[in-house]
Short mmCIF file of C-alpha atoms in Angstrom, two decimals:
data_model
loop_
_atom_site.label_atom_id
_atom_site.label_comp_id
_atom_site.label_asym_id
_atom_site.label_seq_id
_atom_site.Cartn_x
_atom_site.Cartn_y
_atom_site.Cartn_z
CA UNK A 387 -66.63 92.34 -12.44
CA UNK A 388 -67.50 90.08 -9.87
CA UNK A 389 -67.53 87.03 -11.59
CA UNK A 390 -64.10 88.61 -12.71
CA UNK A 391 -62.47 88.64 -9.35
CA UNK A 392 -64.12 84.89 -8.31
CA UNK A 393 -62.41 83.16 -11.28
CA UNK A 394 -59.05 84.70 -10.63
CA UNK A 395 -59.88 84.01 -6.59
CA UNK A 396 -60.19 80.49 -7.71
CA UNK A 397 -57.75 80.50 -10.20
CA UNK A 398 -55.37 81.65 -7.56
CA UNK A 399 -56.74 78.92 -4.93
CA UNK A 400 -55.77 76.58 -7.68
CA UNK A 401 -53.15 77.46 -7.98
CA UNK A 402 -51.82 77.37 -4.13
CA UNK A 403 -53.86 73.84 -4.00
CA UNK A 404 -51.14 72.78 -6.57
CA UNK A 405 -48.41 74.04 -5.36
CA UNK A 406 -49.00 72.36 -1.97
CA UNK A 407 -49.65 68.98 -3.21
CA UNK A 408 -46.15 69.30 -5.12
CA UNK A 409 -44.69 70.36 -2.06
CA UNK A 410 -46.36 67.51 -0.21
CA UNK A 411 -45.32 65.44 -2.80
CA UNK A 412 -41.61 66.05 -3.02
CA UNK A 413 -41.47 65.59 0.38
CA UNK A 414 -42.99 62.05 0.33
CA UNK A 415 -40.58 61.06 -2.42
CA UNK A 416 -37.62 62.72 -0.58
CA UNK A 417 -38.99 60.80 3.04
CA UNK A 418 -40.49 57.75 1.66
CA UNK A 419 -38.27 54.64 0.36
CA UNK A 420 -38.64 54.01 -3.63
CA UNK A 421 -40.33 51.70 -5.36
CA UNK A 422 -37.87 49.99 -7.52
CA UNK A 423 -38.12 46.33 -7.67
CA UNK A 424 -36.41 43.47 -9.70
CA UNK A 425 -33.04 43.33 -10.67
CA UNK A 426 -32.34 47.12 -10.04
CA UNK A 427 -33.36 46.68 -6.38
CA UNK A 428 -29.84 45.15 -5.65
CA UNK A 429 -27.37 46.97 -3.79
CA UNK A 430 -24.78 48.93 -5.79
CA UNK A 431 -21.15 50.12 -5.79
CA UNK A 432 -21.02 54.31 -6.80
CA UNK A 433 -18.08 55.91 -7.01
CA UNK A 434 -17.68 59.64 -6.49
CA UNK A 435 -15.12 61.70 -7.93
CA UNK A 436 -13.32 64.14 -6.23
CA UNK A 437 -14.70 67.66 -7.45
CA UNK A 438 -18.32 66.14 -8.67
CA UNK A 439 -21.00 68.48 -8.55
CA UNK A 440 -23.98 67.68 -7.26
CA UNK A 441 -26.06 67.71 -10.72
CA UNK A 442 -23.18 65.52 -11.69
CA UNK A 443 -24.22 63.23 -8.92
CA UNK A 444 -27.61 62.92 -9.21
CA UNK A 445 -27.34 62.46 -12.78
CA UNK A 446 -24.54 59.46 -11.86
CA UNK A 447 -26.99 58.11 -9.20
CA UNK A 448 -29.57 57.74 -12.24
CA UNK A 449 -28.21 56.67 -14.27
CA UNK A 450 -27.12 53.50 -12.27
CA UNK A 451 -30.66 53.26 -11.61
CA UNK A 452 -30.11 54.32 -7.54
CA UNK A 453 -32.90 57.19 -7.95
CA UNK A 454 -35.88 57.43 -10.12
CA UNK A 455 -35.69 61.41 -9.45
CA UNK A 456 -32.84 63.30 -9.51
CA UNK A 457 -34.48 66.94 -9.74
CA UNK A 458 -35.98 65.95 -5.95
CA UNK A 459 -32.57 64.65 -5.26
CA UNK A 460 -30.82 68.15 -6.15
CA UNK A 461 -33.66 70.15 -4.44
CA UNK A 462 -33.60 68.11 -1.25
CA UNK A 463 -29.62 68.11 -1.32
CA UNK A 464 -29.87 72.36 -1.63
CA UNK A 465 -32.59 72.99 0.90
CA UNK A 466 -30.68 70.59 3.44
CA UNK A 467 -27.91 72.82 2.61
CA UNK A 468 -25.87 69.42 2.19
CA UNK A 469 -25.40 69.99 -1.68
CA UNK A 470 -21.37 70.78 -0.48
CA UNK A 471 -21.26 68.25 2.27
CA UNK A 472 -20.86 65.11 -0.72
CA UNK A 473 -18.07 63.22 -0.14
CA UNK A 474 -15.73 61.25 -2.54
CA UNK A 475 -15.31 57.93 -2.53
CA UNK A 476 -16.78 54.43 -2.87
CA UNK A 477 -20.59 53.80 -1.73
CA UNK A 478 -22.79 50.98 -1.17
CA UNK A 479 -26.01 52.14 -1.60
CA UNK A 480 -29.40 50.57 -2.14
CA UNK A 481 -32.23 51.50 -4.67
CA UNK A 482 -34.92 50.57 -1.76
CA UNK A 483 -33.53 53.62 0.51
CA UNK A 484 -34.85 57.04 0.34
CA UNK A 485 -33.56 59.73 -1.38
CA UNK A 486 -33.09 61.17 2.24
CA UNK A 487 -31.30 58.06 3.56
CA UNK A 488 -28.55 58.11 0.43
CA UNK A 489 -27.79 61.74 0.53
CA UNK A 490 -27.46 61.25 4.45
CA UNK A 491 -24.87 58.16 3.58
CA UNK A 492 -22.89 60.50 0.61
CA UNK A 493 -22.61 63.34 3.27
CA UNK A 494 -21.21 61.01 6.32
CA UNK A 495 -18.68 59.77 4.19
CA UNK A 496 -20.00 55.69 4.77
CA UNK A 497 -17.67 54.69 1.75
CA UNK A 498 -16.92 51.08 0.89
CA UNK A 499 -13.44 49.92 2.92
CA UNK A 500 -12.27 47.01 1.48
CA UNK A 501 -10.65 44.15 3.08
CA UNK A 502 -6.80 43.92 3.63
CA UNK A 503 -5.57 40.64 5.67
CA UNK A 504 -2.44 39.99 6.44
CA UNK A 505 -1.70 36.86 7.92
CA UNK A 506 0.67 35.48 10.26
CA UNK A 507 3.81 34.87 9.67
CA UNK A 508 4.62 37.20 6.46
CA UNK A 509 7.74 38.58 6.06
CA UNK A 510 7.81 42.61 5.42
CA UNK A 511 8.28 42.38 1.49
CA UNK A 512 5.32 39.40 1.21
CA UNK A 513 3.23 42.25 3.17
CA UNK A 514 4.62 44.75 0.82
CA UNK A 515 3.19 42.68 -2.01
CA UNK A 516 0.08 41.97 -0.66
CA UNK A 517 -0.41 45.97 -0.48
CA UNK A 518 0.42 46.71 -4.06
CA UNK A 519 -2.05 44.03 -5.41
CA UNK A 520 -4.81 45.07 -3.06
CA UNK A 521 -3.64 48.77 -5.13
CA UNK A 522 -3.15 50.42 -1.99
CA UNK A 523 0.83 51.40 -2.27
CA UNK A 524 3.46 50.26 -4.28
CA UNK A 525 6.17 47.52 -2.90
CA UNK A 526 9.00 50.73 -3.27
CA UNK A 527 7.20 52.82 -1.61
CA UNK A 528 5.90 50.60 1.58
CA UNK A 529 9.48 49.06 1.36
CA UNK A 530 11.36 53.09 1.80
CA UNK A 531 8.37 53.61 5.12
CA UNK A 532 9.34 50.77 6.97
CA UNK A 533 13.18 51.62 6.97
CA UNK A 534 12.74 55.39 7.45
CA UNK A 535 14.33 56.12 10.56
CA UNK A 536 12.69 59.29 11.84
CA UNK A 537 9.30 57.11 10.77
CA UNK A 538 9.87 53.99 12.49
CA UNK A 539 11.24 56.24 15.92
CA UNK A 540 7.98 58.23 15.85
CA UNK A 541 6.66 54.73 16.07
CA UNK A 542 8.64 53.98 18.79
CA UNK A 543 10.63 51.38 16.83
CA UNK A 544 14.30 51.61 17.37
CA UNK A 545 15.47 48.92 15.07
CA UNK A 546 16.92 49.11 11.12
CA UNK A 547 13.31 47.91 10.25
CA UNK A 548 9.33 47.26 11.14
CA UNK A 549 9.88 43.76 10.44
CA UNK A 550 8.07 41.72 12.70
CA UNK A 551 5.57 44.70 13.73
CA UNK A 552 3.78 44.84 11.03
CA UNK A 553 0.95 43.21 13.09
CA UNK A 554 -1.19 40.55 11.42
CA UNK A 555 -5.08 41.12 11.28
CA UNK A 556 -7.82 42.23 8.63
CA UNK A 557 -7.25 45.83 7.98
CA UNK A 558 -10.16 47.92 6.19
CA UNK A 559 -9.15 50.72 3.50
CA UNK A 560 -10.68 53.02 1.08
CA UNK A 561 -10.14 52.39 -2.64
CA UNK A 562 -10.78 56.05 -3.80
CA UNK A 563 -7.95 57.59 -1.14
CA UNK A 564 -4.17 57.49 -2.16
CA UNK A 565 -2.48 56.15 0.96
CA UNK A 566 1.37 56.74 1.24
CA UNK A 567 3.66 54.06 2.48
CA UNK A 568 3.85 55.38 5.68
CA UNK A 569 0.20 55.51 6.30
CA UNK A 570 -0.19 51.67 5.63
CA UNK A 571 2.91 50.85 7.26
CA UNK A 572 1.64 52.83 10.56
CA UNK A 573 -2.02 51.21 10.72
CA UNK A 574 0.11 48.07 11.11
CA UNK A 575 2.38 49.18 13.39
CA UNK A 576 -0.12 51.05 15.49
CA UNK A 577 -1.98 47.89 15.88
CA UNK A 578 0.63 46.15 17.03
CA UNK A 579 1.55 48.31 19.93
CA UNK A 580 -2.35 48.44 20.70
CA UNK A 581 -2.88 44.54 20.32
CA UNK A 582 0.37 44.03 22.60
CA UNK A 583 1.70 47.17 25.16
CA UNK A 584 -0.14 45.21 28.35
CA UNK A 585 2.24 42.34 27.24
CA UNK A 586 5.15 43.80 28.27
CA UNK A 587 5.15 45.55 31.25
CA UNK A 588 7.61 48.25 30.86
CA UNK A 589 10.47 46.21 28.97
CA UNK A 590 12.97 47.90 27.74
CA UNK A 591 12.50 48.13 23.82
CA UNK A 592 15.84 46.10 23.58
CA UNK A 593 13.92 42.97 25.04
CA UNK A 594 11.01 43.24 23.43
CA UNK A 595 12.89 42.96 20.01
CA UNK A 596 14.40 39.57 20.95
CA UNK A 597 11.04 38.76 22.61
CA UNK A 598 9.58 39.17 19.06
CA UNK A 599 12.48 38.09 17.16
CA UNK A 600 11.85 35.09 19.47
CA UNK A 601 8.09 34.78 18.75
CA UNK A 602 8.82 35.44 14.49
CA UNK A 603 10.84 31.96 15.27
CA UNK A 604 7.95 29.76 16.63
CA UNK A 605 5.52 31.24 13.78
CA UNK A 606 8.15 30.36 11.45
CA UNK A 607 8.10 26.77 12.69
CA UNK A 608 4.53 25.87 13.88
CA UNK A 609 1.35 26.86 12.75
CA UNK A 610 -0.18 24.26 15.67
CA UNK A 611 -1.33 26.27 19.36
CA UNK A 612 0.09 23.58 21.11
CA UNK A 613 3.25 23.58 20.19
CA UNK A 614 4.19 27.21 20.19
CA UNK A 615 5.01 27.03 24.03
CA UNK A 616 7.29 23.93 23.88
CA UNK A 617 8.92 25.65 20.95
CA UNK A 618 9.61 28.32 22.45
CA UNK A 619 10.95 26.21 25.44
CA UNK A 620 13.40 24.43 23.11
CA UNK A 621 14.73 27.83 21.42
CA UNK A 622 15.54 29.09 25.01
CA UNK A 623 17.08 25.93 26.29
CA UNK A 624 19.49 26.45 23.48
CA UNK A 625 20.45 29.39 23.58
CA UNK A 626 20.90 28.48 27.59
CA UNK A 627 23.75 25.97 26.72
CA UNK A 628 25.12 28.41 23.69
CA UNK A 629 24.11 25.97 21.33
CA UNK A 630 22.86 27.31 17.67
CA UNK A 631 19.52 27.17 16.85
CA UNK A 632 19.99 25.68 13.74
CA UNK A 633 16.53 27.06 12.35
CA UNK A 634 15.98 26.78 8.85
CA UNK A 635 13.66 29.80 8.51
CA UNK A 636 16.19 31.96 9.79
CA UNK A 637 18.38 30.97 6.76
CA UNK A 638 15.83 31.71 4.54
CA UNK A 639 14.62 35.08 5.71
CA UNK A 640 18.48 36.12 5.08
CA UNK A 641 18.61 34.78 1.47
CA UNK A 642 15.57 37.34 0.64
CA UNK A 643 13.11 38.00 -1.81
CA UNK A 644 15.69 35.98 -4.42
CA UNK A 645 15.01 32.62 -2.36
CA UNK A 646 13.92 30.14 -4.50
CA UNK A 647 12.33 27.48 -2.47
CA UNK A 648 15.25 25.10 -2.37
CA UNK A 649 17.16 25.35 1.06
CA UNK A 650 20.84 23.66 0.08
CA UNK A 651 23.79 22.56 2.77
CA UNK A 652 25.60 25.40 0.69
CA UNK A 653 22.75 27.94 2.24
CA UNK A 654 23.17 26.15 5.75
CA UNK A 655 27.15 26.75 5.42
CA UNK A 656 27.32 30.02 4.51
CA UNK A 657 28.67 32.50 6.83
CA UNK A 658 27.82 35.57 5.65
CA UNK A 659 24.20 35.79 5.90
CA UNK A 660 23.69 37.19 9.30
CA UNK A 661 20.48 34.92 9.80
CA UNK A 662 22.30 31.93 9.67
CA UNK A 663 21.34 30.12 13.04
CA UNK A 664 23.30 27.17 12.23
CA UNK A 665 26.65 29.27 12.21
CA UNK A 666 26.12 32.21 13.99
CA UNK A 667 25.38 31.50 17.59
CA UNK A 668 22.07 33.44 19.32
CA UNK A 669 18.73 35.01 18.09
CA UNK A 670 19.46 36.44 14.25
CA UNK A 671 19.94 40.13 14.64
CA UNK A 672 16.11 40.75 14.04
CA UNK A 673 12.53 39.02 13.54
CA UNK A 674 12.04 37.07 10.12
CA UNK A 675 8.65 37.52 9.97
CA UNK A 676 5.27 39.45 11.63
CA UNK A 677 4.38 37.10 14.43
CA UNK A 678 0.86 36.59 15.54
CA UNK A 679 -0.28 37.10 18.73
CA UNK A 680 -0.23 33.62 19.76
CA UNK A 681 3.37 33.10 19.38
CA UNK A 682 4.68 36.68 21.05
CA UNK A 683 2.58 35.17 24.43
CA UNK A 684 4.28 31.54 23.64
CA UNK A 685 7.57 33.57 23.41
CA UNK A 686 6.94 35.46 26.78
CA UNK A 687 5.60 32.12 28.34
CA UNK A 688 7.46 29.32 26.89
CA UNK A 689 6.90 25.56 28.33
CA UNK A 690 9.53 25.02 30.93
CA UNK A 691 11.18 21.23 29.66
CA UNK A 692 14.49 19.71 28.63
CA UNK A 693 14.08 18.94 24.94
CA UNK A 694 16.66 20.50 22.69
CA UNK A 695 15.56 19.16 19.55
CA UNK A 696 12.33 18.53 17.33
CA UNK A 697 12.01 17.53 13.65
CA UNK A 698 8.63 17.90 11.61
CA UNK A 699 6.43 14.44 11.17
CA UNK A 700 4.95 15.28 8.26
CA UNK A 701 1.18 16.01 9.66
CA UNK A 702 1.91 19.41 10.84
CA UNK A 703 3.11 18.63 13.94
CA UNK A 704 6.86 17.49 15.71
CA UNK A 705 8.69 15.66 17.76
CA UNK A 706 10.75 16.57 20.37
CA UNK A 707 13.55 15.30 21.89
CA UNK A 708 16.19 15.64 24.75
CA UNK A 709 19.31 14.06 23.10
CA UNK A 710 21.01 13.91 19.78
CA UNK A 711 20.74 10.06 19.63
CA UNK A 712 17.17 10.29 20.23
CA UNK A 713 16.42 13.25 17.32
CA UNK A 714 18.54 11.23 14.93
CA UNK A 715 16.41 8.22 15.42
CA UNK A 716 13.30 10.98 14.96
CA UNK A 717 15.11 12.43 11.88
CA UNK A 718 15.59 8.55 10.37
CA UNK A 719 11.70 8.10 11.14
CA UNK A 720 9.97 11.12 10.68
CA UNK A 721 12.36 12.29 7.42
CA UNK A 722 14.86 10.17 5.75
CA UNK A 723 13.08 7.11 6.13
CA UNK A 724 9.61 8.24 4.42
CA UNK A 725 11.70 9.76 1.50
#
């Protein structure tokens, strides 16, 4: 009898012993970073599914070769009480990390954004198209945001359009979330009015839209920092003397998304496109592209001079000048002469 009750003491002892080692040794696996090496150490994109249980991610998270145990990984996920806390989307995670840090990263939603630029000087619909290919929002739908009235007023634009405040930067979105037109059309916007309210103390939203219709102009016709200034000098000294602008990508922006790359002297005669500059005296009746910052601070600062005119030289940059007969001599050099 006694030898009875010391094998089933021990037995039990056993027992407990083994029980504790597991213990210990689910919680070093769930703790300690894994030991996969080679080409399955690299970093990996998972994506999780809306409505994915957690078996089904633990089994996904294996099968890409993220975790060597996804029984520990459901366990540690329950007892954490995080097994509901999974979110969906797209995840960089690493084999290296421990099954602890990659729950931790599912359950604080650290998805992949992806990169979204927009650069300067696009007009809405080229921003429009840049959105649909990234397969953010369809051209329709961003094109029906940006002209929704009660939209663009809660976005304190008071103009037909967000042309020109679709502020360009490098915006960061989700793949796995289904952003509506107004969504990606307001992270623009938003930016905008962050990137540029200290600019201009208090004006009246009338001024700042020729301000920036101003400042889509000297994008339109410089991509050099020294020249947006003295641009925007010219511009101003013209309209001072009611002269026409006579900018070409004024003309352009009114032709629209049918332009074809070939500006004729039928385009530059034609009176009924609003944005002609070069028969409708004044700014066009909006801006003709988003403007970087650079050019909305040339626009509020332009160079105080007396040139009227400037023609491109072929390197990037222009020359200005303060009478016709000196352009047309700049025109002969600069243009007709290296055709």
């Amino acid at each position: 009898m006694k030898n009875k009750i010391i094998w089933s003491l021990g037995l039990f002892l056993f027992f407990c012993l083994a029980i504790t080692l597991t213990i210990f040794y689910c919680i070093h696996l769930w703790n300690t970073p894994q030991n996969i090496s080679g080409p399955d150490a690299t970093t990996k994109i998972v994506h999780i599914t809306p409505g994915q249980s957690l078996r089904e991610v633990a089994y996904l998270l294996y099968s890409q070769k993220i975790i060597k145990h996804p029984q520990i990984f459901i366990l540690g996920a329950r007892l954490n009480r995080k097994a509901q806390k999974i979110q969906a989307g797209q995840f960089k995670l690493n084999p290296s990390w421990s099954l602890a840090d990659i729950l931790d990263h599912l359950t604080r939603g650290s998805e992949v954004l992806y990169p979204l630029r927009i650069p300067e000087g696009l007009t809405w619909w080229q921003v429009g198209r840049l959105v649909e290919k990234m397969g953010f929002c369809s051209l329709e739908e961003f094109a029906k945001s940006i002209k929704e009235r009660a939209f663009l007023e809660h976005m304190s634009i008071y103009a037909p359009s967000a042309e020109g405040f679709l502020f360009p930067e490098t915006y960061f979105l989700s793949r796995s979330k289904n952003y509506s037109g107004q969504e990606i059309a307001g992270m623009f916007i938003q930016e905008f009015w962050q990137k540029t309210t200290n600019l201009w103390a208090d004006l009246p939203f009338k001024q700042i839209y020729q301000k920036l219709t101003l400042a889509s102009l000297i994008e339109k016709e410089t991509g050099r920092p020294e020249e947006r200034r003295r641009i925007a000098g010219v511009f101003l000294n013209r309209l001072k003397k009611r002269m026409l602008l006579q900018c070409d990508p004024t003309v352009i922006y009114g032709l629209g998304q049918q332009f074809n790359g070939n500006l004729t002297r039928k385009h530059l005669l034609d009176k009924q496109n609003p944005y002609n500059t070069y028969t409708h005296k004044g700014l066009p009746p909006g801006p003709i592209c988003s403007p970087g910052l650079a050019s909305i601070k040339a626009a509020l600062n332009p160079e105080k001079h007396n040139y009227l005119y400037f023609v491109a030289k072929g390197d990037g940059t222009h020359y200005f000048s303060s009478t016709l007969r000196e352009h047309n001599k700049a025109v002969y050099k600069y243009q007709i002469k290296r055709r």
